[in-house]
Amino acid sequence: MPLGQRSRGYVSVSATNSEEIPDLRPLPPAHAPLVSRDPSNAVPFDMSILTISHKKGVNTLKALIVGGGISGLALAIMMDLANIEYEILEQYTGDEAGAGSALTLGPPVLRLLEQMGLLDQIEKVSIPVTGITVIDVECRRLGGFIGFGPERYGYPYRIMTRPAFYKILLDRVPKANLRRGKIVVDTLQNSNGVSCKCSDGSTYYGDIIVGADGAQSRTRERMYKQLAEQGKLPDADMEPSIYDHTSITGVSDVLDQTVYPLITDEKSDFQVIYNGTPRSFWYMPAPGNRIAWGLNGQLSTPKYGQSAFTDAHTAQRRDATLRRQLSHSSFSSQTPSLPQQNIYHDWLVPGPDFDDQFKDLLEARCAAGVGKVRDFLSHTPRESMSRVDLEERLYKTWYHSRIVLVGDACHPQLLVGGQGAIQGILDGVCLVNLLYDMEHNSPNEITKAFRKYHSKRSVIAKSSIDETNTIDKVFHDQGLVAGVMRRLIFNTAWNFNMGNDKFNSSRPQLSFLPFVEDRGSNKAKEQKISERLLRDSQP
């Protein structure tokens, strides 16, 4: 049967009384499950009838994935390989979810992507990263690291443009499973299932909701609102967001290789300019004779966002604003909770204090060719440039009953560490393995799987955030302690390898598919095969 075209067998049994699970919000009659997979032919029916099976040994599941960015698409492909039915609800009508600068993928996900059958395509649109070189504004070397080759972990780090990776993932997802222009305005759940109501009046139904909708997650916002109303949301998750970092990124147009000879290299060296301020600049050759770059820094005055959830009136106003933005603009990188995010029409004026803040970095010599940093930035097109103010945060609550979060929706990270996409994909493989192994799809089994997912992934996510925070301090903190830390890290290869070994030792795969050979000299942590496969193999 073609990819994504499986049928779902429904078993009608008596429904579990919703009063047995008092913390679940009941579905109104208009949100009753549908008796057909085709919404145009489906009709609601009484909630006393259950359309999903809670019988032992039956694990038929449908997921509603909110968000069609990299984390959401990667999750969808893994669900397809696990024979889990899904629909993706993406707010944009085009490919805006894949917009952005460049990203780097490393051994923790490349082994998984090979298992998923995507590595060959990735290698065609990416180039290996050889290391990191830290320089000053005159291109004098301050330190660095070499040793990103495939020998140690089986794969090198690879750089590619974000749109290129997004397209690879998008091409693997059947068009029938991706619903574009779907702004989810409400999520409901009870012991029978879940529903997502969208701003255009459509409603989608399933067994679980996965919030893969980024740092400004609506799924998290509405889940937290429900928990807060019940007095079950931790105080830490009720705190408003604090945006104390900013990042401006882009990818240049095709550059003249006589002016920038390094862009033709088959490998890419990550150049970081450090100038003794709370700001830094990185750039590196990208596929197609281009340069990917980013300006990162700490905000002198932090910005405070709204709390983790908003009241209904605020949410409605925000959704109305977003609909206007989508209808009047062919492209926007804005997310509704952060009006300060922009893609700028003219890179010269992205903000009133931009040139003053980054003047030294913009005037720095360019190690990739002749001229200054400012020169190749001027060749960056509008659609590949963006500015975003950031927070780094590990939320305590990742799930509630049938709703679960992945990626930046539950652990947003600074861009300086390059971990956002990697950690979102790793969330997905952990979650899919646990869903695949469920004996049946009762509420208790789903909650059990979500609890295990949070237990496994929150520890690793915290470690990743801590590592990113250290990198941020190295490049942006001031004072004696920060100076000592920089000298130690910039010039101590063993320290770098220790940190890299810790980060790259976990190279998980889908437990129900044949494992890819571990080709690295530093072996990955041992992984068990699927419990369900073991159960099914028993006579």
XYZ file of C-alpha atoms in Angstrom:
539
model
C 0.000 0.000 0.000
C 1.370 3.459 -0.876
C 3.056 5.535 1.786
C 0.511 7.240 4.022
C -2.489 5.440 2.476
C -3.285 2.920 5.216
C -6.812 2.320 6.431
C -7.726 2.453 10.075
C -9.802 -0.287 11.655
C -12.323 0.999 14.196
C -13.817 -1.161 16.914
C -16.948 0.198 18.595
C -17.195 -0.612 22.279
C -18.837 0.988 25.269
C -17.142 4.267 26.170
C -15.256 4.766 29.385
C -17.149 7.171 31.601
C -15.363 10.540 31.371
C -16.031 11.045 35.086
C -13.442 8.337 35.742
C -10.845 10.820 34.534
C -12.064 14.073 36.119
C -9.137 16.226 34.964
C -10.018 15.754 31.298
C -12.046 18.433 29.594
C -15.138 16.823 27.992
C -15.727 17.205 24.276
C -18.939 19.028 23.351
C -21.258 17.231 20.900
C -19.876 19.269 17.990
C -16.459 17.725 18.640
C -17.571 14.109 18.756
C -15.329 11.655 16.883
C -16.163 11.017 13.251
C -17.232 7.709 11.781
C -15.314 8.339 8.570
C -11.748 9.267 7.716
C -13.121 11.674 5.071
C -14.348 14.813 6.940
C -16.592 15.747 4.013
C -18.556 12.502 4.428
C -18.350 12.263 8.199
C -21.077 13.039 10.704
C -20.838 13.431 14.489
C -22.448 10.820 16.668
C -23.166 10.248 20.335
C -20.153 10.206 22.658
C -21.449 7.062 24.362
C -19.981 5.157 21.418
C -16.231 4.781 21.229
C -14.478 4.719 17.846
C -11.099 3.546 19.065
C -10.159 0.187 20.498
C -8.938 -0.193 24.060
C -8.564 -3.943 23.684
C -5.283 -5.470 24.744
C -3.087 -6.219 21.749
C -4.726 -3.592 19.531
C -2.691 -0.422 19.022
C -4.463 1.593 16.342
C -3.513 5.214 16.756
C -4.034 8.498 14.944
C -1.911 11.560 15.759
C -2.692 15.184 14.995
C 0.673 16.912 14.542
C 0.352 20.653 15.067
C 3.187 22.293 13.143
C 4.740 21.385 9.797
C 8.287 22.601 10.395
C 11.341 20.381 10.596
C 10.366 18.680 13.876
C 6.811 18.058 12.696
C 7.779 16.670 9.289
C 10.511 14.422 10.706
C 8.045 13.103 13.283
C 5.483 12.424 10.546
C 7.969 10.381 8.494
C 8.887 8.318 11.557
C 5.200 7.744 12.321
C 4.670 6.588 8.767
C 7.482 4.064 9.157
C 5.810 2.894 12.377
C 2.450 2.513 10.599
C 0.922 5.223 12.812
C -1.758 7.310 11.136
C -1.293 11.085 11.298
C -2.332 14.448 9.934
C -0.179 17.586 10.017
C -1.882 20.918 10.704
C 0.389 23.703 9.446
C -0.543 27.366 9.841
C 1.172 28.619 6.666
C -0.175 28.077 3.169
C 3.273 27.875 1.543
C 6.727 26.706 2.565
C 7.356 29.455 5.112
C 7.841 26.835 7.854
C 11.082 25.821 6.138
C 12.478 29.329 5.768
C 15.652 30.460 7.441
C 19.409 30.429 7.221
C 21.493 27.283 7.546
C 21.572 24.366 9.936
C 24.131 21.787 10.928
C 23.267 18.137 11.442
C 25.585 15.874 13.401
C 26.062 12.194 14.280
C 23.195 12.087 16.837
C 20.656 12.406 13.987
C 22.552 11.426 10.819
C 22.549 7.749 11.777
C 18.783 7.958 12.289
C 18.303 9.830 9.008
C 20.275 7.094 7.231
C 17.944 4.507 8.754
C 15.004 6.587 7.471
C 16.470 6.502 3.952
C 17.280 10.227 3.782
C 21.065 10.369 4.129
C 21.884 10.168 0.401
C 19.692 13.189 -0.325
C 21.175 15.099 2.602
C 24.722 14.463 1.410
C 23.847 15.867 -2.023
C 22.748 19.254 -0.612
C 25.279 19.595 2.215
C 29.008 19.789 2.818
C 31.048 18.433 5.756
C 32.147 20.768 8.542
C 35.838 20.385 9.376
C 35.919 22.328 12.624
C 35.578 25.690 14.352
C 38.060 28.537 14.098
C 37.795 31.503 16.465
C 39.286 34.721 15.076
C 39.367 38.413 15.939
C 38.192 41.274 13.707
C 41.543 41.246 11.864
C 41.289 37.493 11.121
C 43.961 36.604 13.671
C 43.394 33.111 15.051
C 42.449 32.990 18.737
C 41.828 29.253 18.934
C 39.582 26.542 17.606
C 38.844 22.879 17.243
C 39.588 20.384 14.494
C 38.230 16.880 14.405
C 34.701 16.786 12.986
C 35.552 13.918 10.644
C 33.485 10.720 10.361
C 36.054 8.452 12.014
C 35.090 9.121 15.630
C 31.277 8.934 15.411
C 30.666 7.441 11.967
C 29.506 10.716 10.423
C 30.870 14.243 10.056
C 28.841 17.288 10.922
C 27.159 18.567 7.748
C 25.954 22.069 6.907
C 23.066 22.802 4.531
C 20.500 25.493 4.071
C 17.387 25.084 6.141
C 15.081 25.228 3.083
C 17.037 22.376 1.449
C 16.596 20.093 4.461
C 12.961 21.122 4.823
C 12.304 20.158 1.177
C 13.844 16.714 1.673
C 11.485 16.069 4.572
C 8.494 17.633 2.833
C 8.944 15.459 -0.250
C 8.660 12.318 1.902
C 5.324 13.313 3.439
C 2.245 12.469 1.332
C 0.404 15.649 0.335
C -2.852 14.180 1.615
C -1.438 14.135 5.153
C -0.426 17.823 5.223
C -3.171 20.392 5.848
C -1.922 23.908 5.110
C -3.395 27.174 6.328
C -4.644 25.541 9.527
C -4.326 27.843 12.546
C -5.351 25.717 15.529
C -7.475 27.861 17.838
C -8.664 25.202 20.276
C -7.679 21.723 21.401
C -10.076 19.471 23.268
C -9.716 16.008 24.743
C -11.502 13.411 26.811
C -11.150 9.691 27.463
C -12.311 8.921 23.907
C -9.997 11.106 21.852
C -8.904 14.596 20.865
C -9.886 17.326 18.457
C -8.219 20.402 16.971
C -10.484 23.242 15.907
C -8.998 25.602 13.299
C -9.643 29.265 12.539
C -11.275 28.423 9.193
C -13.987 26.421 10.965
C -12.577 22.970 10.218
C -12.086 20.406 12.978
C -9.764 17.402 13.011
C -9.979 14.343 15.227
C -7.563 11.755 16.532
C -6.235 9.873 19.530
C -3.339 12.183 20.460
C -2.142 15.713 19.705
C 1.565 16.379 19.243
C 2.560 20.034 19.560
C 5.476 20.562 17.174
C 4.648 24.241 16.742
C 7.824 25.843 18.033
C 8.860 28.149 20.831
C 5.610 30.141 20.630
C 3.528 26.963 20.739
C -0.245 27.390 20.747
C -0.554 23.742 21.732
C 1.467 24.401 24.886
C -0.451 27.599 25.555
C -3.836 25.892 25.498
C -2.653 22.827 27.388
C -1.195 25.054 30.114
C -4.404 27.054 30.295
C -6.376 23.861 30.971
C -3.884 22.748 33.623
C -3.854 26.190 35.265
C -7.649 26.182 35.495
C -7.394 22.871 37.330
C -4.608 24.140 39.605
C -2.142 21.599 38.179
C 0.341 23.812 36.331
C 3.713 24.214 38.116
C 4.621 27.772 39.081
C 7.732 27.613 36.906
C 5.605 27.020 33.802
C 3.397 30.006 34.624
C 6.323 32.428 34.472
C 6.359 34.812 31.484
C 9.005 34.406 28.830
C 12.196 36.462 29.150
C 13.949 37.170 25.856
C 17.515 38.146 26.697
C 19.285 37.127 23.477
C 18.942 38.146 19.857
C 19.993 36.436 16.644
C 20.082 37.682 13.061
C 20.774 35.026 10.423
C 20.916 34.710 6.668
C 22.331 32.936 3.620
C 23.926 35.004 0.867
C 23.167 34.810 -2.809
C 25.688 33.011 -5.034
C 28.982 34.849 -4.601
C 31.863 35.518 -6.977
C 34.429 32.794 -6.305
C 37.255 35.062 -7.447
C 36.365 37.406 -4.572
C 35.506 34.636 -2.075
C 37.700 31.647 -3.056
C 36.865 29.596 0.047
C 33.238 29.144 -1.029
C 34.296 26.512 -3.557
C 35.869 24.234 -0.934
C 34.362 20.771 -0.616
C 34.469 21.179 3.165
C 33.393 24.044 5.382
C 35.169 25.618 8.328
C 32.993 27.331 10.932
C 34.464 30.817 11.506
C 33.514 32.703 14.681
C 34.554 36.327 15.184
C 35.073 37.247 18.828
C 35.611 40.940 19.611
C 35.412 41.097 23.398
C 31.796 42.295 23.529
C 28.530 40.489 24.394
C 28.066 39.895 20.645
C 29.650 37.530 18.148
C 29.421 36.731 14.468
C 29.733 33.385 12.723
C 29.912 32.475 9.066
C 30.825 29.499 6.945
C 30.733 28.422 3.290
C 27.406 26.831 2.365
C 26.494 24.618 -0.615
C 26.064 26.456 -3.910
C 28.908 28.990 -3.537
C 27.126 30.891 -0.786
C 27.910 31.932 2.767
C 25.672 31.230 5.753
C 26.040 33.659 8.623
C 24.632 34.738 11.957
C 24.940 37.616 14.418
C 24.327 36.544 18.020
C 24.321 38.551 21.189
C 22.895 39.266 24.598
C 20.297 42.019 24.802
C 21.327 44.903 27.027
C 17.707 45.127 28.201
C 15.761 41.831 28.291
C 12.268 41.753 26.794
C 9.424 40.188 28.708
C 6.773 38.229 26.890
C 3.376 37.118 28.031
C 2.962 34.213 30.414
C 3.010 30.676 29.112
C -0.711 30.886 28.367
C -3.144 33.669 27.590
C -6.812 34.243 28.227
C -9.312 33.546 25.459
C -9.723 37.195 24.468
C -5.975 37.706 24.007
C -5.659 34.482 22.043
C -8.523 35.480 19.737
C -6.994 38.889 19.037
C -3.631 37.256 18.325
C -5.133 34.719 15.926
C -7.009 37.465 14.076
C -3.773 39.410 13.685
C -1.985 36.354 12.313
C -4.766 35.703 9.780
C -4.409 39.278 8.508
C -0.645 38.817 8.204
C -1.053 35.611 6.239
C -3.641 37.119 3.893
C -1.662 40.304 3.120
C 1.878 38.963 2.913
C 3.390 36.358 0.638
C 6.051 35.696 3.223
C 6.504 36.332 6.916
C 8.641 34.738 9.591
C 6.597 36.284 12.365
C 5.181 34.185 15.139
C 2.138 35.660 16.827
C 3.439 35.892 20.370
C 6.599 37.728 19.325
C 5.821 40.855 17.310
C 9.485 41.877 17.426
C 10.450 39.029 15.066
C 10.894 40.232 11.515
C 12.331 39.442 8.154
C 13.703 42.755 7.024
C 13.188 44.305 3.603
C 16.563 46.012 3.832
C 19.377 44.387 5.769
C 20.914 47.806 6.384
C 18.061 48.847 8.668
C 16.854 45.753 10.577
C 16.589 47.841 13.736
C 17.323 51.358 14.929
C 20.374 50.272 16.938
C 21.575 47.498 14.623
C 24.590 49.244 13.134
C 25.697 50.653 16.473
C 25.423 47.284 18.227
C 27.283 45.259 15.593
C 29.520 47.892 13.978
C 32.830 46.255 14.954
C 31.674 42.888 13.650
C 30.305 44.294 10.406
C 33.596 46.069 9.746
C 35.662 42.942 10.479
C 37.835 41.430 7.770
C 36.327 38.466 5.939
C 38.336 35.257 6.169
C 36.443 33.705 3.243
C 37.738 36.284 0.767
C 38.511 39.967 0.353
C 36.689 42.869 1.919
C 34.658 43.083 5.079
C 31.847 41.091 6.648
C 29.474 43.882 5.675
C 30.234 43.264 1.990
C 28.887 39.724 1.724
C 25.971 40.507 4.024
C 24.847 43.029 1.419
C 24.373 40.089 -0.980
C 21.871 38.398 1.329
C 18.306 38.324 -0.063
C 15.385 39.327 2.106
C 13.752 35.890 2.163
C 16.773 34.250 3.755
C 17.335 36.827 6.494
C 15.565 36.977 9.838
C 15.911 38.420 13.302
C 14.471 36.819 16.401
C 14.743 37.520 20.117
C 15.253 34.315 22.067
C 14.918 32.682 25.427
C 16.432 29.417 26.592
C 14.059 27.432 28.765
C 13.284 23.904 29.867
C 9.569 23.637 30.586
C 8.570 21.212 33.317
C 5.276 20.108 31.752
C 5.600 18.308 28.426
C 2.313 16.407 28.321
C -1.197 16.251 29.691
C -3.349 13.170 29.097
C -3.540 12.897 25.271
C -1.489 16.006 24.386
C 2.316 16.030 24.200
C 4.971 18.543 23.113
C 8.185 18.112 21.113
C 11.122 20.329 20.134
C 11.131 24.031 20.887
C 7.572 23.775 22.178
C 8.972 22.249 25.390
C 12.679 23.192 25.380
C 13.493 26.291 23.280
C 17.231 26.847 22.878
C 19.573 29.600 21.737
C 20.660 29.422 18.107
C 24.321 29.744 19.063
C 24.463 26.040 19.935
C 22.855 24.844 16.718
C 20.795 22.275 18.633
C 17.178 23.185 17.878
C 16.583 20.946 14.865
C 18.694 18.094 16.249
C 16.894 17.961 19.589
C 13.482 18.198 17.930
C 14.261 15.176 15.736
C 15.603 13.237 18.740
C 12.370 13.979 20.610
C 10.514 12.458 17.688
C 12.414 9.156 17.546
C 11.993 8.645 21.293
C 8.261 9.366 21.164
C 7.575 7.177 18.124
C 9.460 4.212 19.627
C 7.324 4.434 22.764
C 4.051 4.818 20.842
C 4.941 1.835 18.676
C 5.530 -0.344 21.733
C 2.185 0.403 23.411
C 0.137 -2.766 23.922
C -3.103 -0.889 23.278
C -4.208 2.726 22.994
C -6.120 3.293 26.201
C -5.707 6.650 28.002
C -3.541 4.984 30.644
C -1.199 3.471 28.038
C -0.882 6.809 26.237
C -0.083 8.638 29.474
C 2.427 5.935 30.371
C 4.193 6.393 27.017
C 4.237 10.180 27.409
C 5.625 9.861 30.942
C 8.483 7.659 29.708
C 9.142 10.066 26.852
C 9.446 13.013 29.234
C 11.634 11.014 31.614
C 14.043 10.004 28.836
C 14.195 13.203 26.848
C 14.027 15.928 29.507
C 17.387 14.855 30.949
C 19.056 15.003 27.528
C 17.329 18.269 26.645
C 18.602 19.816 29.872
C 22.131 18.653 29.064
C 21.856 20.185 25.596
C 20.577 23.476 27.013
C 23.414 23.522 29.547
C 25.927 22.928 26.740
C 24.420 25.728 24.646
C 24.445 28.000 27.668
C 28.164 27.299 28.146
C 28.880 28.159 24.508
C 26.923 31.381 24.923
C 28.919 32.329 28.021
C 32.209 31.561 26.278
C 31.472 33.956 23.434
C 29.392 36.602 25.141
C 30.115 36.838 28.884
C 32.515 39.473 30.181
C 34.999 39.431 33.071
C 37.928 37.418 34.386
C 36.146 34.072 34.750
C 34.778 34.241 31.204
C 38.262 35.095 29.905
C 39.815 32.071 31.619
C 37.035 29.860 30.254
C 37.661 31.113 26.729
C 41.396 30.437 26.867
C 40.783 26.947 28.225
C 38.146 25.956 25.686
C 39.631 27.659 22.619
C 42.967 25.899 22.998
C 42.282 22.570 24.713
C 41.403 19.800 22.273
C 40.896 17.137 24.959
C 38.273 19.266 26.679
C 36.435 19.717 23.391
C 36.553 15.988 22.631
C 35.207 15.106 26.081
C 32.209 17.358 25.561
C 31.701 16.098 22.036
C 31.879 12.453 23.160
C 29.197 13.081 25.759
C 26.919 14.771 23.262
C 27.447 12.296 20.399
C 27.377 9.065 22.395
C 23.608 8.841 21.987
C 22.769 8.105 18.350
C 19.282 6.591 18.649
C 17.356 4.843 15.900
C 13.839 3.607 15.310
C 13.729 0.442 17.409
C 11.334 -1.427 15.086
C 13.518 -1.136 11.954
C 16.878 -2.806 11.195
C 19.644 -0.845 12.891
C 22.300 0.942 10.834
C 25.836 -0.263 11.486
C 27.769 1.806 14.021
C 30.816 2.851 11.996
C 32.410 5.180 14.575
C 35.432 4.356 16.698
C 33.581 5.943 19.632
C 30.623 3.584 19.854
C 27.089 4.767 20.465
C 25.144 3.798 23.566
C 23.553 0.397 23.233
C 19.915 0.486 22.186
C 17.334 -2.249 22.677
C 15.091 -3.386 19.865
C 11.359 -2.812 20.080
C 9.493 -4.561 22.908
C 6.575 -5.041 20.546
C 8.772 -6.884 18.047
C 9.938 -9.146 20.859
C 6.344 -9.757 21.958
C 5.227 -10.527 18.408
C 8.125 -12.933 17.881
C 7.132 -15.093 20.828
C 5.204 -18.258 19.923
